[in-house]
Amino acid sequence: MKITRVTQNALQLTRLNFVNCYLVREDDGYTLIDAGLKGSENEILKAAANIPIKRILLTHAHMDHVGSVDAFAAHIPDVILGASKRSIPILKKPPNLSLRPGETGPIRGYPPGIRSEVSLVIQEGDCIGSLLAIDTPGHIHGQLSFLDERDGTLYAGDTFFCFSYLAIPGWTPWYFRLKVNSNLAQARESAIKLLDYPIQRFACGHGRVRGGGRAALEEAIARARL
Ligand SMILES: [Zn+2]
C-alpha cells in the first residue's frame, strides 16, 4: 500500500495504484475515511502505526470503499462506523436498492453490503471532529463528502475522479470512463453545490490528490455538459 502525505493532518493510502482511503488525524486518534477493498485492514492498521483508529466514515456503499469494514470491526470492536442515513439500507447485506419517493435511479455499482451496523448516522452539516459532512449524491444515492475545516481538504469519495484532472464521474478522461453513476445530472448538481464551500484540494477515492481549489472545481463543472 502506497502512503502519501496529503497535509499535516492526513495520509492518503493507495492500494493497487487505484483505490484510495484516508487517515485523518484528530485529537483522539485517526478517522479513517472509507475502508478500501476487502483485505486492506492490516496495511491500513500498519500505516496508522500506534495511533488508534477511532472511527470509520463511509462516503458511500461501493465495494472499493467498504470492503474492509467488517474486518476492522473485528479488529477494533469499539470503532465508530459513520454513514449517511440514506446509505444504511444500501449498506445492508444484502443491500436494499429500492428507491425512495422522488428519487431517480437505478442504484448502480453493485454495492456488496456489510454486516457491521452503522453506529453514527450522519446528516449534512454535522461535524465529526474537524470534518464537515456535505451531501453529494449522484454517483450513488446517499454519498457524503467530508470537508476538513482546518485545511480545506475535501474527502470526496467518488464525487470526483482525479485521473489527469479533477472530473465529475461521467466526464472523466477516455481511459477511465466507468458507467457507474446512478444519476449524472445529480452528480453535476452536487459539484455545483460545492462551490459554496472553501475547498483548497480534493482527495478522492481514485487518483491523486488535486489542488486548485475553486478554479479546479469550476473547470470540472464546465467540462460536464449534459
Ligand atoms: Zn463509488
CSV table of C-alpha atoms and ligand atoms in Angstrom, one decimal:
chain,number,residue,atom,x,y,z
A,1,MET,CA,0.0,0.0,0.0
A,2,LYS,CA,1.4,3.3,-1.0
A,3,ILE,CA,1.3,6.1,1.7
A,4,THR,CA,1.3,9.7,0.6
A,5,ARG,CA,1.0,12.7,2.9
A,6,VAL,CA,-1.9,14.9,2.0
A,7,THR,CA,-1.5,17.7,4.6
A,8,GLN,CA,0.0,17.7,8.1
A,9,ASN,CA,-3.4,16.3,9.1
A,10,ALA,CA,-3.8,13.4,6.8
A,11,LEU,CA,-2.4,10.5,4.8
A,12,GLN,CA,-3.6,9.0,1.6
A,13,LEU,CA,-3.4,5.2,1.4
A,14,THR,CA,-3.5,3.7,-2.1
A,15,ARG,CA,-4.0,0.1,-3.0
A,16,LEU,CA,-3.3,-1.4,-6.4
A,17,ASN,CA,-2.4,2.1,-7.7
A,18,PHE,CA,-6.1,2.7,-7.9
A,19,VAL,CA,-8.1,2.7,-4.7
A,20,ASN,CA,-7.6,5.4,-2.0
A,21,CYS,CA,-8.7,5.7,1.6
A,22,TYR,CA,-7.5,8.4,4.0
A,23,LEU,CA,-6.3,8.6,7.6
A,24,VAL,CA,-7.2,11.9,9.1
A,25,ARG,CA,-5.6,12.9,12.4
A,26,GLU,CA,-7.9,14.1,15.2
A,27,ASP,CA,-7.1,14.9,18.9
A,28,ASP,CA,-8.1,11.4,20.0
A,29,GLY,CA,-6.6,9.4,17.1
A,30,TYR,CA,-7.4,8.8,13.5
A,31,THR,CA,-10.6,9.0,11.5
A,32,LEU,CA,-10.4,6.5,8.6
A,33,ILE,CA,-12.4,7.8,5.6
A,34,ASP,CA,-13.5,4.8,3.6
A,35,ALA,CA,-12.2,1.3,4.2
A,36,GLY,CA,-10.8,0.3,0.8
A,37,LEU,CA,-11.0,-3.1,-0.8
A,38,LYS,CA,-11.5,-6.3,1.1
A,39,GLY,CA,-8.3,-7.3,2.8
A,40,SER,CA,-6.9,-3.8,3.3
A,41,GLU,CA,-7.2,-3.8,7.1
A,42,ASN,CA,-3.7,-5.0,8.0
A,43,GLU,CA,-2.0,-2.5,5.8
A,44,ILE,CA,-4.2,0.4,7.0
A,45,LEU,CA,-3.5,-0.5,10.6
A,46,LYS,CA,0.2,-0.6,9.8
A,47,ALA,CA,0.0,2.8,8.2
A,48,ALA,CA,-1.7,4.2,11.3
A,49,ALA,CA,1.3,2.9,13.3
A,50,ASN,CA,0.5,3.2,17.0
A,51,ILE,CA,-2.2,5.8,16.6
A,52,PRO,CA,-5.7,4.3,17.3
A,53,ILE,CA,-8.3,4.4,14.6
A,54,LYS,CA,-11.3,5.8,16.4
A,55,ARG,CA,-13.9,6.0,13.7
A,56,ILE,CA,-14.6,5.0,10.1
A,57,LEU,CA,-16.6,7.4,8.0
A,58,LEU,CA,-18.0,6.0,4.8
A,59,THR,CA,-18.5,8.2,1.8
A,60,HIS,CA,-20.7,5.6,0.0
A,61,ALA,CA,-21.5,2.0,-0.2
A,62,HIS,CA,-19.5,0.7,-3.2
A,63,MET,CA,-17.2,-2.3,-2.7
A,64,ASP,CA,-13.9,-0.4,-3.0
A,65,HIS,CA,-15.0,1.9,-0.2
A,66,VAL,CA,-16.5,-0.6,2.3
A,67,GLY,CA,-14.5,-3.8,1.6
A,68,SER,CA,-12.6,-3.9,4.9
A,69,VAL,CA,-15.2,-2.5,7.2
A,70,ASP,CA,-16.3,-5.9,8.7
A,71,ALA,CA,-12.6,-6.9,9.3
A,72,PHE,CA,-12.0,-3.6,11.1
A,73,ALA,CA,-15.0,-4.1,13.3
A,74,ALA,CA,-13.5,-7.5,14.3
A,75,HIS,CA,-10.0,-5.9,15.0
A,76,ILE,CA,-11.4,-2.8,16.8
A,77,PRO,CA,-14.7,-3.7,18.4
A,78,ASP,CA,-15.4,-0.2,19.7
A,79,VAL,CA,-14.7,1.6,16.4
A,80,ILE,CA,-17.4,4.1,15.5
A,81,LEU,CA,-18.9,3.5,12.0
A,82,GLY,CA,-20.5,6.5,10.4
A,83,ALA,CA,-22.5,6.8,7.2
A,84,SER,CA,-25.4,8.8,5.9
A,85,LYS,CA,-29.0,7.7,6.7
A,86,ARG,CA,-29.7,7.1,3.0
A,87,SER,CA,-26.7,4.8,2.8
A,88,ILE,CA,-27.9,2.5,5.6
A,89,PRO,CA,-30.3,0.3,3.5
A,90,ILE,CA,-27.7,0.2,0.7
A,91,LEU,CA,-25.0,-0.9,3.1
A,92,LYS,CA,-27.2,-3.8,4.4
A,93,LYS,CA,-26.2,-7.3,3.4
A,94,PRO,CA,-27.9,-8.0,1.1
A,95,PRO,CA,-28.4,-4.3,0.0
A,96,ASN,CA,-31.8,-2.8,-0.3
A,97,LEU,CA,-31.6,-1.0,-3.6
A,98,SER,CA,-35.2,0.2,-3.7
A,99,LEU,CA,-35.7,3.9,-4.5
A,100,ARG,CA,-37.3,6.5,-2.2
A,101,PRO,CA,-40.1,8.8,-3.4
A,102,GLY,CA,-38.7,11.4,-5.7
A,103,GLU,CA,-35.5,9.6,-6.4
A,104,THR,CA,-34.4,8.5,-9.8
A,105,GLY,CA,-32.1,5.6,-10.3
A,106,PRO,CA,-31.3,2.8,-10.5
A,107,ILE,CA,-28.7,2.5,-7.8
A,108,ARG,CA,-25.6,1.4,-9.8
A,109,GLY,CA,-22.3,-0.1,-9.0
A,110,TYR,CA,-23.3,-3.4,-7.2
A,111,PRO,CA,-22.8,-2.4,-3.6
A,112,PRO,CA,-21.8,-5.5,-1.7
A,113,GLY,CA,-23.3,-4.8,1.7
A,114,ILE,CA,-21.6,-5.1,5.1
A,115,ARG,CA,-22.5,-7.0,8.3
A,116,SER,CA,-21.4,-4.2,10.6
A,117,GLU,CA,-24.0,-1.8,12.0
A,118,VAL,CA,-23.7,1.9,11.3
A,119,SER,CA,-23.4,3.4,14.8
A,120,LEU,CA,-23.2,7.1,13.7
A,121,VAL,CA,-25.9,8.3,11.4
A,122,ILE,CA,-24.5,11.4,9.7
A,123,GLN,CA,-26.6,14.3,8.3
A,124,GLU,CA,-25.4,17.2,6.2
A,125,GLY,CA,-23.9,19.9,8.4
A,126,ASP,CA,-22.7,17.5,11.1
A,127,CYS,CA,-19.2,18.0,12.2
A,128,ILE,CA,-17.3,14.8,13.1
A,129,GLY,CA,-14.1,16.1,14.7
A,130,SER,CA,-12.7,18.5,12.1
A,131,LEU,CA,-14.8,17.1,9.3
A,132,LEU,CA,-17.9,18.8,8.0
A,133,ALA,CA,-20.4,16.4,6.3
A,134,ILE,CA,-21.8,17.5,2.9
A,135,ASP,CA,-24.4,15.5,0.9
A,136,THR,CA,-23.1,14.9,-2.6
A,137,PRO,CA,-25.4,12.3,-4.2
A,138,GLY,CA,-25.3,11.4,-7.9
A,139,HIS,CA,-22.5,8.9,-8.2
A,140,ILE,CA,-24.7,6.9,-5.8
A,141,HIS,CA,-27.6,7.8,-3.5
A,142,GLY,CA,-26.5,8.8,0.0
A,143,GLN,CA,-23.0,9.8,-0.9
A,144,LEU,CA,-21.3,12.1,1.6
A,145,SER,CA,-18.2,14.3,1.2
A,146,PHE,CA,-16.2,15.5,4.2
A,147,LEU,CA,-14.5,18.9,4.4
A,148,ASP,CA,-11.6,19.2,6.8
A,149,GLU,CA,-12.2,22.8,8.0
A,150,ARG,CA,-8.6,23.1,9.3
A,151,ASP,CA,-7.0,22.9,5.8
A,152,GLY,CA,-9.7,22.9,3.2
A,153,THR,CA,-9.3,19.3,2.1
A,154,LEU,CA,-12.4,17.8,0.7
A,155,TYR,CA,-12.6,14.0,1.1
A,156,ALA,CA,-15.0,13.5,-1.8
A,157,GLY,CA,-15.3,9.7,-2.2
A,158,ASP,CA,-16.4,9.3,-5.9
A,159,THR,CA,-18.0,12.8,-6.2
A,160,PHE,CA,-15.0,13.3,-8.4
A,161,PHE,CA,-12.4,11.1,-10.0
A,162,CYS,CA,-8.8,12.5,-10.0
A,163,PHE,CA,-7.1,10.9,-13.0
A,164,SER,CA,-5.2,13.5,-15.1
A,165,TYR,CA,-7.6,16.2,-13.9
A,166,LEU,CA,-10.4,16.8,-11.4
A,167,ALA,CA,-13.5,15.3,-13.1
A,168,ILE,CA,-17.1,14.6,-12.2
A,169,PRO,CA,-17.7,10.8,-12.9
A,170,GLY,CA,-19.2,10.7,-16.4
A,171,TRP,CA,-16.8,13.4,-17.7
A,172,THR,CA,-13.5,11.7,-16.9
A,173,PRO,CA,-10.6,11.0,-19.4
A,174,TRP,CA,-11.4,8.4,-22.0
A,175,TYR,CA,-9.3,5.7,-20.3
A,176,PHE,CA,-11.4,6.0,-17.1
A,177,ARG,CA,-15.0,6.3,-18.3
A,178,LEU,CA,-16.8,3.9,-16.0
A,179,LYS,CA,-20.6,3.8,-16.3
A,180,VAL,CA,-21.1,3.7,-12.5
A,181,ASN,CA,-23.1,6.8,-11.9
A,182,SER,CA,-26.6,6.4,-10.6
A,183,ASN,CA,-27.7,9.9,-11.7
A,184,LEU,CA,-25.4,12.0,-13.9
A,185,ALA,CA,-27.4,15.3,-13.6
A,186,GLN,CA,-27.4,15.0,-9.8
A,187,ALA,CA,-23.6,14.3,-9.7
A,188,ARG,CA,-23.2,17.6,-11.6
A,189,GLU,CA,-25.5,19.4,-9.2
A,190,SER,CA,-23.5,18.1,-6.2
A,191,ALA,CA,-20.3,19.6,-7.8
A,192,ILE,CA,-22.1,22.9,-8.3
A,193,LYS,CA,-23.2,22.9,-4.7
A,194,LEU,CA,-19.6,22.5,-3.6
A,195,LEU,CA,-18.8,26.0,-5.0
A,196,ASP,CA,-20.3,27.3,-1.7
A,197,TYR,CA,-17.5,25.7,0.4
A,198,PRO,CA,-13.9,26.9,0.9
A,199,ILE,CA,-12.2,23.9,-0.7
A,200,GLN,CA,-8.5,24.0,-1.3
A,201,ARG,CA,-7.9,20.5,-2.5
A,202,PHE,CA,-9.7,17.3,-3.5
A,203,ALA,CA,-8.9,13.9,-2.0
A,204,CYS,CA,-10.9,11.4,-3.9
A,205,GLY,CA,-11.5,7.7,-4.0
A,206,HIS,CA,-9.4,7.3,-7.2
A,207,GLY,CA,-6.4,9.2,-8.4
A,208,ARG,CA,-4.0,11.8,-7.0
A,209,VAL,CA,-5.0,14.5,-4.6
A,210,ARG,CA,-5.7,17.6,-6.7
A,211,GLY,CA,-5.2,21.2,-5.6
A,212,GLY,CA,-6.6,24.2,-7.5
A,213,GLY,CA,-9.5,24.9,-5.2
A,214,ARG,CA,-12.4,26.7,-6.7
A,215,ALA,CA,-10.8,27.1,-10.2
A,216,ALA,CA,-10.4,23.3,-10.5
A,217,LEU,CA,-14.0,22.8,-9.4
A,218,GLU,CA,-15.2,25.4,-11.9
A,219,GLU,CA,-13.3,23.6,-14.7
A,220,ALA,CA,-14.7,20.2,-13.7
A,221,ILE,CA,-18.2,21.7,-13.9
A,222,ALA,CA,-17.6,23.4,-17.2
A,223,ARG,CA,-16.4,20.1,-18.7
A,224,ALA,CA,-19.6,18.4,-17.5
A,225,ARG,CA,-22.1,19.3,-20.3
A,226,LEU,CA,-25.3,17.4,-20.1
B,1,ZN,ZN,-18.1,4.5,-6.0
